[in-house]
CSV table of C-alpha atoms and ligand atoms in Angstrom, one decimal:
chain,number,residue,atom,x,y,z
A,1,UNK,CA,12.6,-23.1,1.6
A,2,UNK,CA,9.1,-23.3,2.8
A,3,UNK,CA,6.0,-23.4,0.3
A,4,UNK,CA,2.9,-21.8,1.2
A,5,UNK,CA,-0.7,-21.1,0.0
A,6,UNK,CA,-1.6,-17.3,-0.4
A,7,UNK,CA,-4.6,-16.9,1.5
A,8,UNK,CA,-5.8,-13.1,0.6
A,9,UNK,CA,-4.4,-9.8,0.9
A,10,UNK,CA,-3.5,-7.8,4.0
A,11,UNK,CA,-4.7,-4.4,4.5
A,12,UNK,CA,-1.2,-3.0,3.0
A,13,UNK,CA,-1.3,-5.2,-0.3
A,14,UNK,CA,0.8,-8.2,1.2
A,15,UNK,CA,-0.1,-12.0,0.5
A,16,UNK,CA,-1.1,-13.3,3.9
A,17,UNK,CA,0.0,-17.4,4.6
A,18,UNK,CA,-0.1,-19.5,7.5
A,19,UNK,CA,2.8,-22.1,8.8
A,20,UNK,CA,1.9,-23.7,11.6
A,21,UNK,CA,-1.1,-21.0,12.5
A,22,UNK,CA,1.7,-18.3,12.7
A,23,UNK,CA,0.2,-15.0,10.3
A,24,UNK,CA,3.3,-15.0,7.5
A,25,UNK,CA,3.0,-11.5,5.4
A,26,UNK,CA,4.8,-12.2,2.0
A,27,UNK,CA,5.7,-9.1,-0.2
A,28,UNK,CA,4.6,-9.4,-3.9
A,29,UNK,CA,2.1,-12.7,-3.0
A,30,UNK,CA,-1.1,-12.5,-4.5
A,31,UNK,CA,-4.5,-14.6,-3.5
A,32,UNK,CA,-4.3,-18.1,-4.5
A,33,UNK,CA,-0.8,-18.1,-5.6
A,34,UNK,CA,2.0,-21.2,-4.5
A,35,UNK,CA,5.3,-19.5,-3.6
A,36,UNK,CA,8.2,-20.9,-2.1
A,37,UNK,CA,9.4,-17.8,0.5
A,38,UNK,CA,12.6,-16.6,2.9
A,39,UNK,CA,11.5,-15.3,6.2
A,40,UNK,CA,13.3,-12.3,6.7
A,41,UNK,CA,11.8,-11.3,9.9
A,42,UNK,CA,11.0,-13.5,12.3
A,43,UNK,CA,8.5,-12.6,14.9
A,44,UNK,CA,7.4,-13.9,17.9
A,45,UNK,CA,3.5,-13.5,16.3
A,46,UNK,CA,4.1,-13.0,12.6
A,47,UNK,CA,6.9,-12.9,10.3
A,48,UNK,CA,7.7,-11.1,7.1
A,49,UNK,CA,8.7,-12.9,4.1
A,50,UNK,CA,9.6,-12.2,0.4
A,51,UNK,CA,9.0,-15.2,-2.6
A,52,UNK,CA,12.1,-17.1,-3.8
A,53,UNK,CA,10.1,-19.4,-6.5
A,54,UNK,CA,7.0,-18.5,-7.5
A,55,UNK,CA,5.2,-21.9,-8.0
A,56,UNK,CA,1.9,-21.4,-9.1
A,57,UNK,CA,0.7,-17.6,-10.5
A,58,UNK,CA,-2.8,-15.7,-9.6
A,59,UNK,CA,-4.5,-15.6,-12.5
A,60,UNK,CA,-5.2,-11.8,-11.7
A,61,UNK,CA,-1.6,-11.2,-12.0
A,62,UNK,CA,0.0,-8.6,-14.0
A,63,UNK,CA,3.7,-8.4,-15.2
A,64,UNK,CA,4.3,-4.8,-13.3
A,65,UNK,CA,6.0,-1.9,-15.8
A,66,UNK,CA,7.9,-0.4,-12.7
A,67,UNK,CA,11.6,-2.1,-12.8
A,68,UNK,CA,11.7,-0.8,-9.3
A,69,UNK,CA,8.1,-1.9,-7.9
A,70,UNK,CA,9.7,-4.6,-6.4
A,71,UNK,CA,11.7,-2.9,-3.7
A,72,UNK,CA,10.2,0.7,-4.1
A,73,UNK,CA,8.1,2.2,-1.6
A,74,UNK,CA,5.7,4.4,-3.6
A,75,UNK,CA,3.0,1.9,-5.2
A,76,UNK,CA,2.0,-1.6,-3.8
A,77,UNK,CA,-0.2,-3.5,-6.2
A,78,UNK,CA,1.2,-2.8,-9.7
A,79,UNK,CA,1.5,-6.8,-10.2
A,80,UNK,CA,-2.2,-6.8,-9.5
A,81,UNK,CA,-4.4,-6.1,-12.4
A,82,UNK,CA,-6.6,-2.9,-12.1
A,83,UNK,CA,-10.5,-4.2,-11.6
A,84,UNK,CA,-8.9,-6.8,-8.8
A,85,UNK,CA,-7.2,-3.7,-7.3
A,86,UNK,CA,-10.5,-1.9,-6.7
A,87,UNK,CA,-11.9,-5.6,-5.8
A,88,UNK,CA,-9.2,-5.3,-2.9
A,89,UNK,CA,-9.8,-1.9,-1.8
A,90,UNK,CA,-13.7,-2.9,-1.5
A,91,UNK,CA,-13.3,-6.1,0.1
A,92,UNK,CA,-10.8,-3.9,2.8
A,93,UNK,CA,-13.9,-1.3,3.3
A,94,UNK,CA,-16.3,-4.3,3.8
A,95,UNK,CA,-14.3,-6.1,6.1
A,96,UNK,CA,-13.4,-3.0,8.2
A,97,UNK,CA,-17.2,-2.3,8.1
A,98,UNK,CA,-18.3,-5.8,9.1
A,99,UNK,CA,-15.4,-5.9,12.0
A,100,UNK,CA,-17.0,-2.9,13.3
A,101,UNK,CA,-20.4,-3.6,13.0
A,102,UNK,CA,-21.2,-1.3,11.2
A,103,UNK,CA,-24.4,-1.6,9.0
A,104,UNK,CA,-24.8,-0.4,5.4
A,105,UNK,CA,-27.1,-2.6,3.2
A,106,UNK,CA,-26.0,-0.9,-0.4
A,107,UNK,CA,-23.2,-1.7,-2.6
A,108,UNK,CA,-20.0,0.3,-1.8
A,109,UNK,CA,-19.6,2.0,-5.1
A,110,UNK,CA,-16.4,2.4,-6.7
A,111,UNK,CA,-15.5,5.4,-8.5
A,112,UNK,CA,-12.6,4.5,-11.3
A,113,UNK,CA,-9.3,6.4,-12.1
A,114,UNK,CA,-9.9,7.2,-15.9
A,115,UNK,CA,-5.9,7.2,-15.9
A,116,UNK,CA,-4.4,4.9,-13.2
A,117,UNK,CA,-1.0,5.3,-14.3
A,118,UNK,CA,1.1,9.3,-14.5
A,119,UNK,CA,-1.5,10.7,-12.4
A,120,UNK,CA,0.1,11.9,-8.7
A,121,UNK,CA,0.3,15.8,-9.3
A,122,UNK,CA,2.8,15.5,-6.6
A,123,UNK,CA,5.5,13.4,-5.4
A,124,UNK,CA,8.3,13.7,-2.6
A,125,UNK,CA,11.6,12.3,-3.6
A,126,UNK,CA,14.9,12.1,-1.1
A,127,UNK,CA,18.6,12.8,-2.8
A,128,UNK,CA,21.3,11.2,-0.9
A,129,UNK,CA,24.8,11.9,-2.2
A,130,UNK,CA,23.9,13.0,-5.4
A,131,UNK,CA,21.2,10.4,-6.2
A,132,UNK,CA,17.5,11.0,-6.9
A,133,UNK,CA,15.2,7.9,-5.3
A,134,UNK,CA,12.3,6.7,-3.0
A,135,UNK,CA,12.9,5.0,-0.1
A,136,UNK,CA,12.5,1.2,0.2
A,137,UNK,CA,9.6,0.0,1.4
A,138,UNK,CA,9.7,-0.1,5.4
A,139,UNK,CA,13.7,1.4,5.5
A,140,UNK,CA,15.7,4.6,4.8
A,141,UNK,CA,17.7,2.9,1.9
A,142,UNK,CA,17.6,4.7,-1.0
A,143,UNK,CA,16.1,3.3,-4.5
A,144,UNK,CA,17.1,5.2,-7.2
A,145,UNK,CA,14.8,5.8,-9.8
A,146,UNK,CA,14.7,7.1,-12.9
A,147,UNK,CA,10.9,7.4,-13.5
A,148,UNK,CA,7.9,7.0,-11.4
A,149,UNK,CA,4.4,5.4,-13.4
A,150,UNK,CA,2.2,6.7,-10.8
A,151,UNK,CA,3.4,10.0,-11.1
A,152,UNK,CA,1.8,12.5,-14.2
A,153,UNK,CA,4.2,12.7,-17.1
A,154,UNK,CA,5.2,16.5,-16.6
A,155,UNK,CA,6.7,15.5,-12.8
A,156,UNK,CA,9.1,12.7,-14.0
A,157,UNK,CA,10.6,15.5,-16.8
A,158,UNK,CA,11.9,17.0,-13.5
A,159,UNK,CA,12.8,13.9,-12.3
A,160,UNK,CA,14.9,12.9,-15.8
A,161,UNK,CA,16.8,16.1,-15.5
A,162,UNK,CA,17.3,16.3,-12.0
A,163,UNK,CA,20.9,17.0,-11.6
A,164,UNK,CA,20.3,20.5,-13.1
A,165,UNK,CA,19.0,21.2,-9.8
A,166,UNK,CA,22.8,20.5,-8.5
A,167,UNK,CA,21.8,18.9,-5.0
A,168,UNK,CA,24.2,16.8,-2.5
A,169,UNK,CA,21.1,16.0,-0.5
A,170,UNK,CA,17.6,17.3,-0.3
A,171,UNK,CA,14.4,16.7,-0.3
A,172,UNK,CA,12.8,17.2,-3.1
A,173,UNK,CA,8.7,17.6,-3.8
A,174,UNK,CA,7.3,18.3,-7.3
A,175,UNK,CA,3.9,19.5,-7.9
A,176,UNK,CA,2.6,19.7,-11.3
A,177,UNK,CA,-1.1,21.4,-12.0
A,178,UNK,CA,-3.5,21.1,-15.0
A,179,UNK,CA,-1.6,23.3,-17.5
A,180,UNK,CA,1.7,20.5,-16.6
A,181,UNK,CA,3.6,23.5,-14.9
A,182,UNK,CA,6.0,22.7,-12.2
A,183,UNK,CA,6.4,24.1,-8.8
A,184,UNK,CA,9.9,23.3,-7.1
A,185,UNK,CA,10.3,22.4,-3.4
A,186,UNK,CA,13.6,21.9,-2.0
A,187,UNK,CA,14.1,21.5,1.5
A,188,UNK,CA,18.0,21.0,2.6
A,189,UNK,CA,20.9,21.1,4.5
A,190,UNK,CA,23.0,23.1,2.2
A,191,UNK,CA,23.7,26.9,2.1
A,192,UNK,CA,24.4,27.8,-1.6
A,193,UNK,CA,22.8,26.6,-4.4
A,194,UNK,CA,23.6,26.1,-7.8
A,195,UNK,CA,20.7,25.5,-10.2
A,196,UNK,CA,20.9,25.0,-13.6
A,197,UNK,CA,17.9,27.3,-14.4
A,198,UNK,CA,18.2,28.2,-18.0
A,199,UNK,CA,18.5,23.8,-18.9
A,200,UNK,CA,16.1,23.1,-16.7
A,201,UNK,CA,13.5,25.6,-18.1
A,202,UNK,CA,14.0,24.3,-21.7
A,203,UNK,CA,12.7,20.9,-19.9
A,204,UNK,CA,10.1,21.6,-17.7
A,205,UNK,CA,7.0,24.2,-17.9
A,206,UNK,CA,8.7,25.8,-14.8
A,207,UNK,CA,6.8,28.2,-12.4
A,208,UNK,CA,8.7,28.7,-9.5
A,209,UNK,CA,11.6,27.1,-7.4
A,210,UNK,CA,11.0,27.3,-3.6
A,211,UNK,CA,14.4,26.7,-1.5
A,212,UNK,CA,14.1,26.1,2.4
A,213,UNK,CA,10.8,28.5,2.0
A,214,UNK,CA,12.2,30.9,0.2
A,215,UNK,CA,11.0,31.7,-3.2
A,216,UNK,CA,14.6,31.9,-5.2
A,217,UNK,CA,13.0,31.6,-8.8
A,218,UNK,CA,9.4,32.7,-10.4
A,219,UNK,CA,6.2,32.1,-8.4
A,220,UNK,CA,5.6,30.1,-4.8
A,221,UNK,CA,2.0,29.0,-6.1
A,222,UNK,CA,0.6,28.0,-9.4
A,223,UNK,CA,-3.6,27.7,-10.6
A,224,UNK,CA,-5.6,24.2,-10.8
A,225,UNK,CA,-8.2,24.3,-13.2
A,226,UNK,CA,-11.3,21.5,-12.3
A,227,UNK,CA,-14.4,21.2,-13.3
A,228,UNK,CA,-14.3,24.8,-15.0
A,229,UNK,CA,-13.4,26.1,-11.7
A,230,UNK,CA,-10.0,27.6,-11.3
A,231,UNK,CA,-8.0,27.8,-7.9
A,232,UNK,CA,-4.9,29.6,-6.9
A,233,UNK,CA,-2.7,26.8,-5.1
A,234,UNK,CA,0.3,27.9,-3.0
A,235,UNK,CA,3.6,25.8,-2.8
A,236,UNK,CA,2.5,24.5,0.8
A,237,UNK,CA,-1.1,24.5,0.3
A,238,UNK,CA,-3.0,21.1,0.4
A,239,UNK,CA,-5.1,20.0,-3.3
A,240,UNK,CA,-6.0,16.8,-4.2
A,241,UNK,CA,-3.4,15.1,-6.2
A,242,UNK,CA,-5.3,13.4,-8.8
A,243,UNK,CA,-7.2,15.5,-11.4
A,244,UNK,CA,-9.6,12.9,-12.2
A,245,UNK,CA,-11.0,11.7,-9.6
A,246,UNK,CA,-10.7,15.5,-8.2
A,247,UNK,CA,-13.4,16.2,-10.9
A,248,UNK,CA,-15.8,13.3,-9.8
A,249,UNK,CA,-15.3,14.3,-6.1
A,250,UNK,CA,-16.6,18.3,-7.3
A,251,UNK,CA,-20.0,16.6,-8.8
A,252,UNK,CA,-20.8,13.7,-6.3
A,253,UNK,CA,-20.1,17.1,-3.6
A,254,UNK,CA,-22.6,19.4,-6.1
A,255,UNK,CA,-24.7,16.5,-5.9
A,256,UNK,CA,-25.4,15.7,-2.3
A,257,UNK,CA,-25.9,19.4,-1.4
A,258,UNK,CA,-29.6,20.2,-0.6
A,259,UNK,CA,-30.3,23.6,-1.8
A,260,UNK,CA,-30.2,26.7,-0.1
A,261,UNK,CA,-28.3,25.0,2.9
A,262,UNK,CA,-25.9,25.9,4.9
A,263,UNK,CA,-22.7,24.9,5.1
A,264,UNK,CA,-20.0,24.7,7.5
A,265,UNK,CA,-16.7,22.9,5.3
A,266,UNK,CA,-13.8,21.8,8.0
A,267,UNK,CA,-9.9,21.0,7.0
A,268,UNK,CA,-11.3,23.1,4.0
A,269,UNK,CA,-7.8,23.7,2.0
A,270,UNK,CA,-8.2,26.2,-0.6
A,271,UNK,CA,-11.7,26.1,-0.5
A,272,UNK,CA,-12.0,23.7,-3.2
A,273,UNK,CA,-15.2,22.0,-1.9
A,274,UNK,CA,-16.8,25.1,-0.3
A,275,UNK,CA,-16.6,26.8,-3.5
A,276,UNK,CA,-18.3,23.7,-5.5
A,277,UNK,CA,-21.2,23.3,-2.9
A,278,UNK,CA,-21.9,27.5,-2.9
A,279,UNK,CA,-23.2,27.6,-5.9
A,280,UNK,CA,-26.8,25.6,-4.7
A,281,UNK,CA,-26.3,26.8,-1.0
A,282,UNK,CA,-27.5,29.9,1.3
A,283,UNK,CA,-24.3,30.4,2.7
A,284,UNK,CA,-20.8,28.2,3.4
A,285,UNK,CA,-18.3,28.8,6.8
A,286,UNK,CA,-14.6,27.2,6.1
A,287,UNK,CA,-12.2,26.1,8.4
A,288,UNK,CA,-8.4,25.1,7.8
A,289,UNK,CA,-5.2,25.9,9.6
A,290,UNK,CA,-2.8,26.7,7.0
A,291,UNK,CA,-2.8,30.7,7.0
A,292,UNK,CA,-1.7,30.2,3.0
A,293,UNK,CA,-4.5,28.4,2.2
A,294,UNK,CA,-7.0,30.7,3.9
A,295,UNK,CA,-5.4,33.2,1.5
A,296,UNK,CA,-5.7,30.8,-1.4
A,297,UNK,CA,-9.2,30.3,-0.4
A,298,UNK,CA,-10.3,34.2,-0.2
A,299,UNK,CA,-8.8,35.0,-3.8
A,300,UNK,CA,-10.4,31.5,-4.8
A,301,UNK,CA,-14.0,33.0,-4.0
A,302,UNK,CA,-13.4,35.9,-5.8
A,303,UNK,CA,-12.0,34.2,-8.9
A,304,UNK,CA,-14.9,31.9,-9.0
A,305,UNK,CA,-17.4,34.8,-8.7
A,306,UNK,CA,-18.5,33.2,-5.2
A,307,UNK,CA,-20.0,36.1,-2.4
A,308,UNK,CA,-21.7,33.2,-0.2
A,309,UNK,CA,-18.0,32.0,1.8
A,310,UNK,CA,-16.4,32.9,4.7
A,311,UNK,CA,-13.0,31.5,5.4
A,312,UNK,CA,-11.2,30.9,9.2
A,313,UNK,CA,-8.1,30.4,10.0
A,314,UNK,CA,-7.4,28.2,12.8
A,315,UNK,CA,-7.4,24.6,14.3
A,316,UNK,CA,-10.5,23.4,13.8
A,317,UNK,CA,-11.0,21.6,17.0
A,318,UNK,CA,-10.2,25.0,18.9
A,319,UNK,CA,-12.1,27.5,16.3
A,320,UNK,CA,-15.5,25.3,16.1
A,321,UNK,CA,-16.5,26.1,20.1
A,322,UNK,CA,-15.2,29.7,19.9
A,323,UNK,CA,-17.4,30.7,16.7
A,324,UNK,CA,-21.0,30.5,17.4
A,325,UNK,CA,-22.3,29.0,13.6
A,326,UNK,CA,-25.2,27.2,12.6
A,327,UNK,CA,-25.7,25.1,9.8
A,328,UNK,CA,-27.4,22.3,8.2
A,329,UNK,CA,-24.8,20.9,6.1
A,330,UNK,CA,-21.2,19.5,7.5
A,331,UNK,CA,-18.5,18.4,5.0
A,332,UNK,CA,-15.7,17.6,6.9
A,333,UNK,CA,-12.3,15.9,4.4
A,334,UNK,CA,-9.4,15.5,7.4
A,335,UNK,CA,-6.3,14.5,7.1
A,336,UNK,CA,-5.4,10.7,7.3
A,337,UNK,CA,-5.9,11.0,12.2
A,338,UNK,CA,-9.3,11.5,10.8
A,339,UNK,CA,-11.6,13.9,13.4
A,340,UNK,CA,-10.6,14.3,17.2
A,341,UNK,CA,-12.7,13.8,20.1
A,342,UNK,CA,-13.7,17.0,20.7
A,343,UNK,CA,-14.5,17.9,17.0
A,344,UNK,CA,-16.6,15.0,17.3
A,345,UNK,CA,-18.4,16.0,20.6
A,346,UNK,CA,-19.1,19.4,18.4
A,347,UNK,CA,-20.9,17.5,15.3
A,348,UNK,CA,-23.1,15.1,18.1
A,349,UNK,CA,-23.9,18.8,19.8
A,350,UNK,CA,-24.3,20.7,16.3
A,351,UNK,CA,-26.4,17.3,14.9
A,352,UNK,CA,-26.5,18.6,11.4
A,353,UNK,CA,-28.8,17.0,9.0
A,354,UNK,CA,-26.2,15.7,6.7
A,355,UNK,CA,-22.6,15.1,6.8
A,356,UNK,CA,-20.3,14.8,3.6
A,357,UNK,CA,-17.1,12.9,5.3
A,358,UNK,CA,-14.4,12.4,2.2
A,359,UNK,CA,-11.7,10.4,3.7
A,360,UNK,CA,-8.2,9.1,3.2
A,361,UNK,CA,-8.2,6.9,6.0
A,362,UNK,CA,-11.0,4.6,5.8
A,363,UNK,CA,-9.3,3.5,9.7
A,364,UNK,CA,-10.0,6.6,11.2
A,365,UNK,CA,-13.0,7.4,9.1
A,366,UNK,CA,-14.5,4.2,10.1
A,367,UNK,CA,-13.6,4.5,14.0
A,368,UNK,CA,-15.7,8.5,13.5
A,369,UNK,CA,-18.6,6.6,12.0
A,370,UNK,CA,-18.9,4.5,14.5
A,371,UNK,CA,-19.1,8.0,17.0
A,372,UNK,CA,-22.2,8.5,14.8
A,373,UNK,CA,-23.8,5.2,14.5
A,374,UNK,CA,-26.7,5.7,16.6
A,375,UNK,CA,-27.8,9.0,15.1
A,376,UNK,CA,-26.5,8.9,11.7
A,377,UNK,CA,-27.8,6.4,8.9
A,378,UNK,CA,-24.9,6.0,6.3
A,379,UNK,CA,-27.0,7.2,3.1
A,380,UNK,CA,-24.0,6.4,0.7
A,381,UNK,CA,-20.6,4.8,0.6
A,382,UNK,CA,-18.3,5.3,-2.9
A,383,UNK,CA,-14.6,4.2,-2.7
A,384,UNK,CA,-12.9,7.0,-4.8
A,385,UNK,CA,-9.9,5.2,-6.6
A,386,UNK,CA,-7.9,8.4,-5.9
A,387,UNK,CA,-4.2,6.8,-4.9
A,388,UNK,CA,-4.3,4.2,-7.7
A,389,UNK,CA,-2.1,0.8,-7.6
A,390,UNK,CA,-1.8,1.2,-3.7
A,391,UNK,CA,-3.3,0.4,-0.6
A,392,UNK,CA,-4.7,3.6,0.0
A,393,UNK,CA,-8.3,4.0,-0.1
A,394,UNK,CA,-10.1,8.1,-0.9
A,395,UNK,CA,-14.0,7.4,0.7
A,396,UNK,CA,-16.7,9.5,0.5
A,397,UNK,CA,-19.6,9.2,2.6
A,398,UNK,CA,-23.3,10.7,3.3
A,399,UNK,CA,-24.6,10.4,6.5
A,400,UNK,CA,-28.4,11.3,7.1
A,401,UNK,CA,-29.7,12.1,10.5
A,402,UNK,CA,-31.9,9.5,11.4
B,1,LIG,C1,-7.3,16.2,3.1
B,1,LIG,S1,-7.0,17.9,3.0
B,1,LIG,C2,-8.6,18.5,2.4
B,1,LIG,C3,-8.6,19.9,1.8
B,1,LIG,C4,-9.8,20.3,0.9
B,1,LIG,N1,-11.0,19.9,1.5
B,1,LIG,C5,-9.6,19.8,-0.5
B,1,LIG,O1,-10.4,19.0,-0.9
B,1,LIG,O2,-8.7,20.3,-1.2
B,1,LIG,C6,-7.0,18.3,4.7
B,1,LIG,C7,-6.8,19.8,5.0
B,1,LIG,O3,-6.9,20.0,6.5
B,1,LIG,C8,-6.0,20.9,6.9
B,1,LIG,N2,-5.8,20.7,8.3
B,1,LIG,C9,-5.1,19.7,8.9
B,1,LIG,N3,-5.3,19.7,10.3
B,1,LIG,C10,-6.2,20.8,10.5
B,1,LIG,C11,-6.7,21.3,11.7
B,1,LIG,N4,-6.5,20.8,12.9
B,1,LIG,N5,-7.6,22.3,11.6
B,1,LIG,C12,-7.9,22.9,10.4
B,1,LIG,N6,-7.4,22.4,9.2
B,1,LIG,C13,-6.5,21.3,9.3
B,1,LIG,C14,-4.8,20.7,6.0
B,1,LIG,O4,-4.0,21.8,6.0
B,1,LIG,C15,-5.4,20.3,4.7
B,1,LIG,O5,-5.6,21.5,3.9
């Protein structure tokens, strides 16, 4: 078996080694460490390789509490302890930012998970033939689990007692809000159903059951409570999945908003941040393209005593050139493609003074940036330690027109 020298991390959490100048990813290889490995696939650039003997240890490394983390696709650094984890996800914003060229003379700031462990709100599971599971990382094959430590205590319940639900194969999301009540979302194959209910409610603070997206037991939507704030959150309706570092996002946003601005918030959800930044601004313009949110959003106004928003429903690439709005203020929080060229042609035409970006890509955040360099100055840069114990890194960023 061949020893190697882990060099650093990759951008997905994997040791990176060299043998004879070829790039060798090893699964479960932390900095510094002396493994002994098995290639187990061999390519004509790289290769992938998992540790047979692990000869010298990181002193950084943890004993991981997941008996699946090994093989499981859900976390990626759990044998990592937590301060090097955010140490990794800075070092990947950095590097991303040097590669680029990038300039930003502060320290990226890194805003800590109070709770880095039972904190997802919500999870996607797969049951094949009867058993509950993640997929392995990089495959289809099934891991079956019986808990999950990165999801919040109320969603593995479900998980435990998941054969009340009675399913051959599905696919199965939980969401759990602030109260720990439980939204069901089965997506499947099979015609009749046969669900335990009246078990499954002694379990589980249970709020509705939603079958192939159709409501079959209570509610389709359940309330968040942040920050004081409350928000009605429908079963397909996008909000954030961890509660803490929700909270810290709400005040940096209060924060950064100059006051009486206005605001124009894109991919906007259920109005979450529009709703937080109203409160010191003129006037806020929403955008998102899921018609349940929108509704979400509306009611949200109302329940939060907010007159000053105006939600759209539509594609926000398509909507921006066919509503004529002005506005000081941009907060833009995409999904992980990031902006598209013609949303960012709008912002370079609009050139509002300041842009909130909150990202979950820092790729595709990084390439928009870049769009902006030579009119925007990036006033801040915090790494939100949203998706803690994986590679996955929440940004948020204030650009200043220079
Ligand atoms: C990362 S979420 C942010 C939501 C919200 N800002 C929040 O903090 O809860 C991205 C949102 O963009 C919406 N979205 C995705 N593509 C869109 C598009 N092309 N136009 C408008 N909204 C879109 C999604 O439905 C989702 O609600």
């Amino acid at each position: 078996m061949p020893k190697v020298l882990i060099e650093k991390l990759d951008d997905f959490g994997r040791g990176l080694a060299h043998i004879n100048n070829k790039i060798i990813f090893v699964t479960n290889a932390l900095p510094k460490e002396e493994v002994e490995i098995k290639i187990i696939n061999d390519k004509k650039s790289f290769s992938e390789a998992k540790v047979t003997k692990y000869l010298k240890l990181s002193k950084n490394r943890v004993e991981s509490i997941c008996p699946y983390f090994e093989t499981c696709g859900g976390c990626n650094l759990l044998n990592l302890n937590y301060e090097n984890n955010l140490m990794f996800k800075q070092n990947k914003i950095k590097n991303l930012l040097k590669k680029n060229k990038i300039n930003y003379d502060k320290e990226i700031e890194i805003i800590k998970n109070d709770n880095p462990l039972y904190y997802r709100n919500k999870v996607s599971l797969k049951i094949e033939n009867g058993k509950l599971g993640y997929y392995e990382k990089n495959s289809h094959r099934l891991i079956k689990i019986k808990e999950c430590i990165i999801a919040k205590h109320s969603i593995n319940e479900v998980i435990k007692n998941y054969k009340l639900l009675n399913l051959e194969n599905a696919k199965l999301t939980i969401r759990s809000n602030y109260n720990d009540e439980i939204l069901i979302i089965i997506k499947t194959n099979e015609k009749e159903y046969n669900i335990e209910l009246a078990k499954l409610k002694e379990k589980v603070r249970l709020v509705g059951i939603i079958y192939n997206n159709v409501t079959i037991y209570g509610e389709n939507f359940f309330y968040e409570r942040i920050n004081g704030k409350l928000f009605k959150v429908s079963y397909n309706s996008f909000f954030q999945i961890n509660e803490c570092i929700t909270s810290k996002l709400f005040d940096l946003i209060k924060n950064n908003i100059d006051k009486d601005s206005t605001i124009l918030d894109l991919y906007s959800g259920v109005g979450t941040l529009g709703i937080v930044a109203s409160s010191k601004s003129k006037e806020v313009y929403s955008i998102e393209i899921i018609k349940n949110a929108v509704l979400n959003g509306i009611l949200n106004a109302k329940l939060n005593k907010v007159n000053n928003i105006k939600f759209m429903l539509g594609d926000v690439s398509k909507l921006i050139n066919k509503v004529n709005l002005e506005f000081d203020t941009l907060i833009i929080d995409p999904p992980r493609k990031g902006l598209d060229k013609k949303t960012r042609e709008y912002i370079l035409k609009k050139l509002p003074t300041k842009i909130i970006y909150v990202s979950c890509d820092p790729n595709t955040l990084i390439r928009d940036l870049k769009e902006f360099e030579s009119i925007y100055k990036i006033d801040d840069f915090k790494i939100m330690d949203m998706f803690s114990y994986t590679y996955h890194v929440e940004s948020f960023c204030v650009l200043k027109r220079k």
